[in-house]
Backbone as JSON, one array per atom type, in Angstrom:
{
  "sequence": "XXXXXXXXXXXXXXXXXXXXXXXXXXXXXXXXXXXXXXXXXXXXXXXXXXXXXXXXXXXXXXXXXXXXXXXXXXXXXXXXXXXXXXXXXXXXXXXXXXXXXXXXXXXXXXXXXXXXXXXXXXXXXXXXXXXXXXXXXXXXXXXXXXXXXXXXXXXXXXXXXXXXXXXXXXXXXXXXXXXXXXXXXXXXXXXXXXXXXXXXXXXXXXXX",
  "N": [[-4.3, -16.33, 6.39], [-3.75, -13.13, 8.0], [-4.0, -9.75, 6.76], [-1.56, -8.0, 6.61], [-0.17, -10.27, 7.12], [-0.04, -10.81, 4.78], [1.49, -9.02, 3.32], [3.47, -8.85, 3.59], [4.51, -11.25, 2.71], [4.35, -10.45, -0.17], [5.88, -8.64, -0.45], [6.12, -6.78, -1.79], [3.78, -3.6, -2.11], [1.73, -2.54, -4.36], [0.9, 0.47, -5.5], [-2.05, 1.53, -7.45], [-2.92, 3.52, -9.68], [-6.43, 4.48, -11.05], [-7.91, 5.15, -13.9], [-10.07, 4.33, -15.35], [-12.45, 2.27, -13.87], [-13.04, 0.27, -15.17], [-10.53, -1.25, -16.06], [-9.99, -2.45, -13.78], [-10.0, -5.22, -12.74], [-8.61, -6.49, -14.8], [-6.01, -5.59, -14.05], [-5.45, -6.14, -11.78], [-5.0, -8.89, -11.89], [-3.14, -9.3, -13.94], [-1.19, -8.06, -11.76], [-1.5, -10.22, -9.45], [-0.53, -12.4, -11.58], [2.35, -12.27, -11.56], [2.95, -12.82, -9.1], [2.4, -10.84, -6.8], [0.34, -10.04, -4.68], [-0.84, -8.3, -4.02], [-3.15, -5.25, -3.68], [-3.19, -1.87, -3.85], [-5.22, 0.38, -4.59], [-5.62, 3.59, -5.4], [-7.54, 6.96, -3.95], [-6.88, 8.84, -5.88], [-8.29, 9.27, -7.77], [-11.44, 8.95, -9.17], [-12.56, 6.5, -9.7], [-12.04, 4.89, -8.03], [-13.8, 3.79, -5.97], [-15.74, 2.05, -7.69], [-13.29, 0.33, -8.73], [-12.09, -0.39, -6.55], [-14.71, -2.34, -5.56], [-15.19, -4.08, -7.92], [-12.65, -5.75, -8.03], [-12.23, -6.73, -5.34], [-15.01, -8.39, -5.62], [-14.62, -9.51, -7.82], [-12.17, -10.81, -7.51], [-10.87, -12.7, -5.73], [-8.56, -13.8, -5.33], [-6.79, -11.92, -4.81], [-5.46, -9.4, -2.24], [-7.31, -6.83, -1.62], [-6.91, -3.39, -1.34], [-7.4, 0.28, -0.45], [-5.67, 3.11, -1.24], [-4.17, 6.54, -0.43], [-5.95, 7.69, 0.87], [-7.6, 10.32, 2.69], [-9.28, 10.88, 4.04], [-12.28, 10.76, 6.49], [-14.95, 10.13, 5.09], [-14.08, 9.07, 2.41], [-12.54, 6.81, 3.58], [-14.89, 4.94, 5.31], [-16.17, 4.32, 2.51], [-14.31, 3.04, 0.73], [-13.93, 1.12, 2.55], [-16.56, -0.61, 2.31], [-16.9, -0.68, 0.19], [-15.35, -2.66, -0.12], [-12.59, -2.82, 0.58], [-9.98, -4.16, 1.94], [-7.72, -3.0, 3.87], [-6.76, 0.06, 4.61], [-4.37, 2.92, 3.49], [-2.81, 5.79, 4.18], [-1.42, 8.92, 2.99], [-0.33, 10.69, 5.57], [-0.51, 11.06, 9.15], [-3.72, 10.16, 10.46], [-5.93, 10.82, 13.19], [-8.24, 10.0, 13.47], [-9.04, 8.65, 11.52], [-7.7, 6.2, 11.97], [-8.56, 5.45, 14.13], [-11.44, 4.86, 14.19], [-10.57, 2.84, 11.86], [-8.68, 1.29, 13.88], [-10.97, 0.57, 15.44], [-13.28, -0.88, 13.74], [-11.85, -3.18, 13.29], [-10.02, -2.75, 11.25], [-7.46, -3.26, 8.72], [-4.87, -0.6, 8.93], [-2.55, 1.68, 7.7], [-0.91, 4.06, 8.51], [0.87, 6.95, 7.26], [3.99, 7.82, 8.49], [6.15, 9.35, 9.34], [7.89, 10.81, 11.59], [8.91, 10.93, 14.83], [6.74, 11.82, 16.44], [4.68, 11.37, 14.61], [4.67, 8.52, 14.78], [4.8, 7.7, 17.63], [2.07, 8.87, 17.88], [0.46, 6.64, 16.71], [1.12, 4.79, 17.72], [0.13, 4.59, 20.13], [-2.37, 3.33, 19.48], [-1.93, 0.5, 18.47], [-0.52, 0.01, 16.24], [1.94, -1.26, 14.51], [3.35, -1.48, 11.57], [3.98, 0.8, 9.79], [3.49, 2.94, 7.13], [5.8, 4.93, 5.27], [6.75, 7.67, 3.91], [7.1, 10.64, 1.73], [9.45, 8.1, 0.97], [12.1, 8.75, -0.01], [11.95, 11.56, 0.12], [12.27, 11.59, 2.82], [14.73, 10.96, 3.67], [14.7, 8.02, 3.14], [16.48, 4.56, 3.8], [18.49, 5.1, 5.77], [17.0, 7.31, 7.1], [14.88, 5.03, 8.11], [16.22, 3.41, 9.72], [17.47, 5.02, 11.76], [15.26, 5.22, 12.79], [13.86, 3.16, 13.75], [15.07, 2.49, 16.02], [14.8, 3.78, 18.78], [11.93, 2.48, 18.67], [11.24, -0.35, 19.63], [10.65, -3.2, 17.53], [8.77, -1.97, 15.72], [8.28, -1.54, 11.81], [8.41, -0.49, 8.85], [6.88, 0.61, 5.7], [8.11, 1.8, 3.3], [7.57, 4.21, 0.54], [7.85, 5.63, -2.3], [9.96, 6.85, -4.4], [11.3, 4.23, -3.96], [12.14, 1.7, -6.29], [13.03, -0.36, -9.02], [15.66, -0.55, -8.64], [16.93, -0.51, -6.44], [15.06, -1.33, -4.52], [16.13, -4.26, -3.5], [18.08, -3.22, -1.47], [16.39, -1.55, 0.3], [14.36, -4.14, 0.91], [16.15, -5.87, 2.28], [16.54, -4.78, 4.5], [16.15, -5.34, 7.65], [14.12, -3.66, 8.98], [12.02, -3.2, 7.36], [9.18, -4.01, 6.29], [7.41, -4.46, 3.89], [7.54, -3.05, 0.3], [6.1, 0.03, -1.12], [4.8, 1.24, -3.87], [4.37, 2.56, -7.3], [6.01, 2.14, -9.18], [5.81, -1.3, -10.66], [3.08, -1.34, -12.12], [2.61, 0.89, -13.96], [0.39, 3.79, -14.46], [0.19, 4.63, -17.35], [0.79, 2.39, -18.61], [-1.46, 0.54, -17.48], [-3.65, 2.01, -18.27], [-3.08, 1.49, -21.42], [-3.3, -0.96, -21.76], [-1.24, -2.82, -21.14], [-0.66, -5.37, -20.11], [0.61, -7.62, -20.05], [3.08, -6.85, -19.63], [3.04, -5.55, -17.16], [3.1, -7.99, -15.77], [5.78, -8.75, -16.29], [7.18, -7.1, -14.72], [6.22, -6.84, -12.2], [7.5, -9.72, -11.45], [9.74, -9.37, -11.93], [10.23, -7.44, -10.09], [10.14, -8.83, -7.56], [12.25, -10.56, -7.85], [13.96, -9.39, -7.93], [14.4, -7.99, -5.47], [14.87, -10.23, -4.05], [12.65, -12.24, -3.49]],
  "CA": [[-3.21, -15.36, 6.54], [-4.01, -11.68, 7.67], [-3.44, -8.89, 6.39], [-0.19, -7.74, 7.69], [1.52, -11.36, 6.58], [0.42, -11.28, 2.97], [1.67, -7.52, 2.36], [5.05, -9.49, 3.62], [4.4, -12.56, 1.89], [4.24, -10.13, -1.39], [7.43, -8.2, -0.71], [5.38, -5.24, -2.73], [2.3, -3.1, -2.16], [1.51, -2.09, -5.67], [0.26, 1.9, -5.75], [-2.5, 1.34, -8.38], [-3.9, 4.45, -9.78], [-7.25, 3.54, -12.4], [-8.93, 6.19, -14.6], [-11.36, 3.7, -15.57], [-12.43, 1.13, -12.78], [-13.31, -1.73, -16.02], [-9.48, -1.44, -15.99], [-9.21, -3.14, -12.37], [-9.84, -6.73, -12.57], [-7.38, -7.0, -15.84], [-4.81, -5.18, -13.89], [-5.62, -6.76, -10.56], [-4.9, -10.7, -12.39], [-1.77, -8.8, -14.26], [-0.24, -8.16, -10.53], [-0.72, -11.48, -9.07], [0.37, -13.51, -12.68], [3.49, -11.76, -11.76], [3.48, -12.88, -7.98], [2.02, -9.59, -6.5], [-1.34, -11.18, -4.77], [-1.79, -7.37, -2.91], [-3.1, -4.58, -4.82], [-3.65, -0.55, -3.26], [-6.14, 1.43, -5.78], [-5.72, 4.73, -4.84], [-8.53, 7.42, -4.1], [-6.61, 9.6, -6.29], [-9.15, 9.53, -9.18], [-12.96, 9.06, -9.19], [-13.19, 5.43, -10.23], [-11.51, 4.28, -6.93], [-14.57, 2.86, -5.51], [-15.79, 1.07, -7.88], [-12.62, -0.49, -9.01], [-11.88, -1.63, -5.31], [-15.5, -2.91, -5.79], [-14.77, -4.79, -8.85], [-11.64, -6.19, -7.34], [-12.59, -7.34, -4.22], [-15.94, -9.55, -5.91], [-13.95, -10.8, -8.79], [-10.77, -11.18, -7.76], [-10.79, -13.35, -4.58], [-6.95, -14.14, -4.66], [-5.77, -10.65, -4.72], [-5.95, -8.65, -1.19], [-7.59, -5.27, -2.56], [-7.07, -1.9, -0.47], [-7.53, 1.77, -0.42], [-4.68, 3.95, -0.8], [-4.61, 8.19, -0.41], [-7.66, 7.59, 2.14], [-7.51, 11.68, 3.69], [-10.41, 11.63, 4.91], [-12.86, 9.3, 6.79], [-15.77, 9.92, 3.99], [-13.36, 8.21, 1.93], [-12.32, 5.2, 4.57], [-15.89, 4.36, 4.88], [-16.65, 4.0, 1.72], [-14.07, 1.91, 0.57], [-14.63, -0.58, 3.01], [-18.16, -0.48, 1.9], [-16.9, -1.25, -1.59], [-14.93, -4.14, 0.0], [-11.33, -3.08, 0.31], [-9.34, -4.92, 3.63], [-7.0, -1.75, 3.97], [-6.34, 1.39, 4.37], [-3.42, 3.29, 3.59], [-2.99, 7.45, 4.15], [-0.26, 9.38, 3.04], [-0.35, 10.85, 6.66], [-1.01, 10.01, 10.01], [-5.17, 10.84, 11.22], [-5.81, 9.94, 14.25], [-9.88, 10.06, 12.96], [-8.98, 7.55, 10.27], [-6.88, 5.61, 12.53], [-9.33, 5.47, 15.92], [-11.92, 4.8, 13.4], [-10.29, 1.63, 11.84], [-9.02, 0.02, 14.57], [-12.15, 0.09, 15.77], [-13.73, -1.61, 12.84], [-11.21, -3.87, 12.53], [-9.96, -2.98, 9.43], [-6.4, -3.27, 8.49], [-4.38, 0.29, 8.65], [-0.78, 1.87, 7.77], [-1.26, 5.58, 7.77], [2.24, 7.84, 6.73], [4.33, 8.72, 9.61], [7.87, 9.89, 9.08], [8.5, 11.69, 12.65], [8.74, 10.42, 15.96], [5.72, 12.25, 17.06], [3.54, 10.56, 13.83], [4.69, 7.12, 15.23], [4.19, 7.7, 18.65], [0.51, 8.46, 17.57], [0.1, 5.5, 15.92], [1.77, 3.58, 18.54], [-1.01, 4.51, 21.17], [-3.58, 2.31, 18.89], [-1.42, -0.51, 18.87], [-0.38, -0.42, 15.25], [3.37, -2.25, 14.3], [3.55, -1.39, 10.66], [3.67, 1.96, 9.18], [3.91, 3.67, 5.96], [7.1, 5.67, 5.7], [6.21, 8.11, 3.0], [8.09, 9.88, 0.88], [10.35, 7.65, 1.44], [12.75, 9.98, -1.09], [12.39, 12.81, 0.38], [12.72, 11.6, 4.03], [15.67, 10.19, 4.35], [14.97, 6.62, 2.81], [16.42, 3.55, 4.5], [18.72, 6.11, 6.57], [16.2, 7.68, 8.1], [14.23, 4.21, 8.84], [16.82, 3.15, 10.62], [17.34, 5.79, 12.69], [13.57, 5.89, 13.58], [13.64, 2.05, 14.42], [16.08, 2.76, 17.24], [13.66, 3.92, 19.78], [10.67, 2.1, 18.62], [11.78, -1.27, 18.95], [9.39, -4.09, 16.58], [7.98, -1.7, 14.62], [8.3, -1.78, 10.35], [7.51, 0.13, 7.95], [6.76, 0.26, 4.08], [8.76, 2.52, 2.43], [6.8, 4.1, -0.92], [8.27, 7.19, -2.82], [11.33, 6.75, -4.46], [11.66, 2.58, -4.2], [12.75, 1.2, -7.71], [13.83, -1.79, -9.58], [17.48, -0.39, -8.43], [17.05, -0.31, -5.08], [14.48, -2.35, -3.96], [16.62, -5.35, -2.97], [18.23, -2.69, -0.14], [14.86, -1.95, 0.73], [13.85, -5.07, 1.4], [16.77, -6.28, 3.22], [16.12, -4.29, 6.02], [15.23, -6.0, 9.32], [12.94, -2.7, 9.89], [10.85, -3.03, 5.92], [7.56, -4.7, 6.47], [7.03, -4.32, 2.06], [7.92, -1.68, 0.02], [5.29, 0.37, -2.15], [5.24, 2.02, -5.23], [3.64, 2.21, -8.39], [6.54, 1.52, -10.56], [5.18, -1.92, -11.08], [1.78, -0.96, -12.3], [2.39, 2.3, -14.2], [-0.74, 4.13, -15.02], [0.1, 4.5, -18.66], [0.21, 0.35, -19.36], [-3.02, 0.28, -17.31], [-4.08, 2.83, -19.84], [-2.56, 0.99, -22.67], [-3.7, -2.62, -21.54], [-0.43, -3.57, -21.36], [-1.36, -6.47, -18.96], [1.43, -8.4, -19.94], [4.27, -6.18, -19.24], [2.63, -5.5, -15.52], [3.47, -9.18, -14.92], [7.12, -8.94, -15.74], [7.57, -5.98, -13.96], [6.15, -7.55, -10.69], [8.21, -10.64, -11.52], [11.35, -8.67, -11.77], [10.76, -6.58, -9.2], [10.71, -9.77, -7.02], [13.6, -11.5, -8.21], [15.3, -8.11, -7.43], [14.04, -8.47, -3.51], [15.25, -12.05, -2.87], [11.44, -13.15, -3.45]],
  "C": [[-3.81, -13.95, 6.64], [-3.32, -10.44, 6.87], [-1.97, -8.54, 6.03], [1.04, -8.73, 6.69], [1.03, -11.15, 4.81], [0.94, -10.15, 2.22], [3.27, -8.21, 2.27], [5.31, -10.38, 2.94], [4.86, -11.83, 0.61], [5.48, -9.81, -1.22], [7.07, -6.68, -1.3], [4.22, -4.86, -2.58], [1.76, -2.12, -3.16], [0.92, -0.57, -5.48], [-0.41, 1.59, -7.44], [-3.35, 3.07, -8.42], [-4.55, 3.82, -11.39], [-8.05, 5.22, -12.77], [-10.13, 5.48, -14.92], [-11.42, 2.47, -14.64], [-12.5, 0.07, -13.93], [-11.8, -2.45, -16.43], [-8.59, -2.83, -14.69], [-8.62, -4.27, -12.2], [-8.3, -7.43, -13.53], [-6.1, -6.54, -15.05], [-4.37, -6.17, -12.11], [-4.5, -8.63, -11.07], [-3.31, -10.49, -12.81], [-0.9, -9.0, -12.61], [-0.22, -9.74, -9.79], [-0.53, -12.4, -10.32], [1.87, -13.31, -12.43], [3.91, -11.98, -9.84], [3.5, -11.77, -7.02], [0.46, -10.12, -6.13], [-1.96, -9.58, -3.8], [-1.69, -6.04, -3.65], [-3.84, -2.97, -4.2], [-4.27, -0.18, -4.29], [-6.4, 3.07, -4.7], [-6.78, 5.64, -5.1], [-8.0, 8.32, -4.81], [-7.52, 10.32, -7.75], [-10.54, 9.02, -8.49], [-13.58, 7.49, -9.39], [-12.53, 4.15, -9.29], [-12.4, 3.17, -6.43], [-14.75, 1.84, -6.5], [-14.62, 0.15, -8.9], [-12.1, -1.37, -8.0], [-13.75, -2.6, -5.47], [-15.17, -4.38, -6.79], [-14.34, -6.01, -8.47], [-12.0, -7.19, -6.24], [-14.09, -8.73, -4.29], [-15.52, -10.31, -6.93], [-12.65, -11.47, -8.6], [-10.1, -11.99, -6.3], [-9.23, -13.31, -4.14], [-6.18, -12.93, -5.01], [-6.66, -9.73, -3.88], [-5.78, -7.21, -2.06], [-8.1, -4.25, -1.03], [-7.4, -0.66, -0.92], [-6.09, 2.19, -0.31], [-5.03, 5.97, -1.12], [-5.57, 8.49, -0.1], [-6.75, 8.86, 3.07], [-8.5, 11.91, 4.39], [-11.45, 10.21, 5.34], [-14.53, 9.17, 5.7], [-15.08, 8.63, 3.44], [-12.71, 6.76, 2.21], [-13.46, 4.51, 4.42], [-15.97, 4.03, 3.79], [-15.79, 3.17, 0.92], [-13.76, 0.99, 1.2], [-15.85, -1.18, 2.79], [-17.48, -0.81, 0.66], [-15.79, -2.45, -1.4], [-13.05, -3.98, -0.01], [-10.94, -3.62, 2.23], [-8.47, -4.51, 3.85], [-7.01, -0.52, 4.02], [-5.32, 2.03, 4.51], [-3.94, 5.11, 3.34], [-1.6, 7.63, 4.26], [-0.11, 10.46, 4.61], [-0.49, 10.32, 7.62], [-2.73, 11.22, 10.61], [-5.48, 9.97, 12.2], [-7.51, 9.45, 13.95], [-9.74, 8.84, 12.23], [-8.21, 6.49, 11.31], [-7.8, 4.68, 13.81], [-10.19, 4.58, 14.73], [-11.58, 2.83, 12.53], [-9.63, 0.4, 12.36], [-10.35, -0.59, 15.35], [-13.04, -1.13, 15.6], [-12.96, -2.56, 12.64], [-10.82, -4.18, 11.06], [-8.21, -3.04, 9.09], [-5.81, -1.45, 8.03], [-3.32, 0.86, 8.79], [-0.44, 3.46, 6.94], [0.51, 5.96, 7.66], [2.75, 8.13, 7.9], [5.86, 8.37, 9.32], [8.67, 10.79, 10.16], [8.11, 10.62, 14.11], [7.42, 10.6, 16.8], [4.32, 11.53, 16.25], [3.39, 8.72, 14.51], [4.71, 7.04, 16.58], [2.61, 8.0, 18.51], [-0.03, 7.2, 17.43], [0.14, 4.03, 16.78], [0.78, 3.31, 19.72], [-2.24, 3.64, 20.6], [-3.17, 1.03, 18.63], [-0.98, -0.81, 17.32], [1.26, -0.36, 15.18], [3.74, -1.79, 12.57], [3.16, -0.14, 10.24], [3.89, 2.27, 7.81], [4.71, 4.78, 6.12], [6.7, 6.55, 3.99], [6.52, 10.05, 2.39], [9.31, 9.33, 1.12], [11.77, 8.64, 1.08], [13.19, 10.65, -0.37], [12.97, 12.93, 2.74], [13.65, 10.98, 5.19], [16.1, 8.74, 4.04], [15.58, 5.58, 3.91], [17.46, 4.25, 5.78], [17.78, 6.59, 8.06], [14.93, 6.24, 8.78], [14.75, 3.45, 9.65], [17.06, 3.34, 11.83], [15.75, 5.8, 13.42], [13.6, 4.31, 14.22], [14.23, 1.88, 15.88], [15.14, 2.12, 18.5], [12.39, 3.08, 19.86], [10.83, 0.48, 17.94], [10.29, -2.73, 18.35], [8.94, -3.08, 15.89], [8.86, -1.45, 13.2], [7.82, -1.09, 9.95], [7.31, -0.37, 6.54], [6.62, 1.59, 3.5], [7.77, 3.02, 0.69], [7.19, 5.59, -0.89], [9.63, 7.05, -2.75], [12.04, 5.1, -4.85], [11.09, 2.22, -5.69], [13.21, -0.14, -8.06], [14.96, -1.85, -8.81], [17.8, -0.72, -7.29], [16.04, -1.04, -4.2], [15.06, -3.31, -2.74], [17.63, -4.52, -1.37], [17.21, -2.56, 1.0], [14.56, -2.99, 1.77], [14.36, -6.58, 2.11], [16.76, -6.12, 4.23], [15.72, -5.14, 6.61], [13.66, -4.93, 9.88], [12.03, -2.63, 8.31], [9.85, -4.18, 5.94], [7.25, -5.13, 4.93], [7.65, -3.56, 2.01], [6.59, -1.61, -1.1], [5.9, 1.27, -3.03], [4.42, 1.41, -6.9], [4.33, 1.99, -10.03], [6.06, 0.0, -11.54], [4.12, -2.05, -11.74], [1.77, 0.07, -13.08], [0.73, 2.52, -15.13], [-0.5, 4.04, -16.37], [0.07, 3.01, -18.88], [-0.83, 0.05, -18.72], [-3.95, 0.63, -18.55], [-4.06, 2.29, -21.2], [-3.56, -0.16, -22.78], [-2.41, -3.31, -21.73], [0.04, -4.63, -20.17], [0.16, -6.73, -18.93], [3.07, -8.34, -19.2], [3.93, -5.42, -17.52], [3.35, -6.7, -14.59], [4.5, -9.47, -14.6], [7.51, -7.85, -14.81], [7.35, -6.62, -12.19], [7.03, -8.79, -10.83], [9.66, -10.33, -11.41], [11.5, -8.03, -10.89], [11.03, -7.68, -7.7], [11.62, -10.51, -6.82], [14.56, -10.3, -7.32], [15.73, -7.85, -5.72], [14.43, -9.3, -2.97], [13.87, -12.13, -2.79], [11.25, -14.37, -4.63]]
}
């Protein structure tokens, strides 16, 4: 299964942020015990790499990505530490050119007609819609599907327990992300356990 089908398969693309990468693997096993087998670690902190590292050699049955990849320093190198994604809260066409190249799996931010016509010239079908919140939510992904017919996105910023299951009714929602599932503080904590219901509930809540 590539890429693509197991972000769908999940229903959720976890936003993991790690202060300590020895955090990963425990949190990594937490998301799929809970039916969550796909896991973003964002470059937002310092211990990005090697927790997609980690991840990606211990944790075979959970697809491990990059998320808040701005720059192509940052792309390289976590594919070099083994992630099979990249997500950017924007759209770069550098980061973009760049990994279709490489064949790497990518679903940069585009929230305007002009970001997804970029995107559309490299042949990519799935976008990141980002903040979802602030741009309109399933509203505005509607409206954008119009014109641009097959393509999906994955909604992140703003998607909730509450709302989810709208979400991910859509005909035009590929996943939805978000790091409610995962919150940094029970990483922090070790509160493994309560990761699992959270992905378990947030599934039920989806129709998964």
């Amino acid at each position: 299964m590539d890429v693509l089908k197991r972000m769908a398969a999940s229903g959720i693309v976890p936003v993991v942020v790690l202060e300590n990468a020895e955090d990963a693997v425990p949190a990594a096993r937490a998301l799929a015990a809970g039916g969550v087998d796909v896991m973003e670690i964002t470059f937002r902190t310092t211990a990005a790499p090697d927790a997609i590292r980690a991840v990606s050699n211990q944790c075979p049955e959970v697809l491990v990505g990059a998320g808040t990849v701005i720059n192509m320093e940052q792309c390289r190198l976590a594919v070099e530490c083994g992630a099979k994604f990249i997500v950017s809260p924007g759209y770069d066409n550098e980061i973009v050119s760049w990994c279709v190249e490489h064949g790497v799996t990518v679903t940069p931010g585009c929230v305007t007609p002009t970001d997804i016509m970029a995107a559309l010239k490299h042949g990519l079908k799935v976008l990141k819609f980002f903040p979802a919140n602030v741009y309109g939510g399933l509203a505005a992904i509607r409206s954008l599907a119009g014109p641009f017919v097959g393509l999906k996105f994955i909604p992140t910023g703003g998607v909730n327990s509450e709302n989810i299951g709208q979400f991910a009714a859509s005909p035009y929602v590929h996943a939805v992300g978000g790091s409610w599932i995962c919150p940094k503080a029970d990483i922090t904590a070790h509160n493994f356990e309560k990761i699992t219901a959270l992905c378990a509930e947030a599934r039920r809540a989806a129709g998964l």
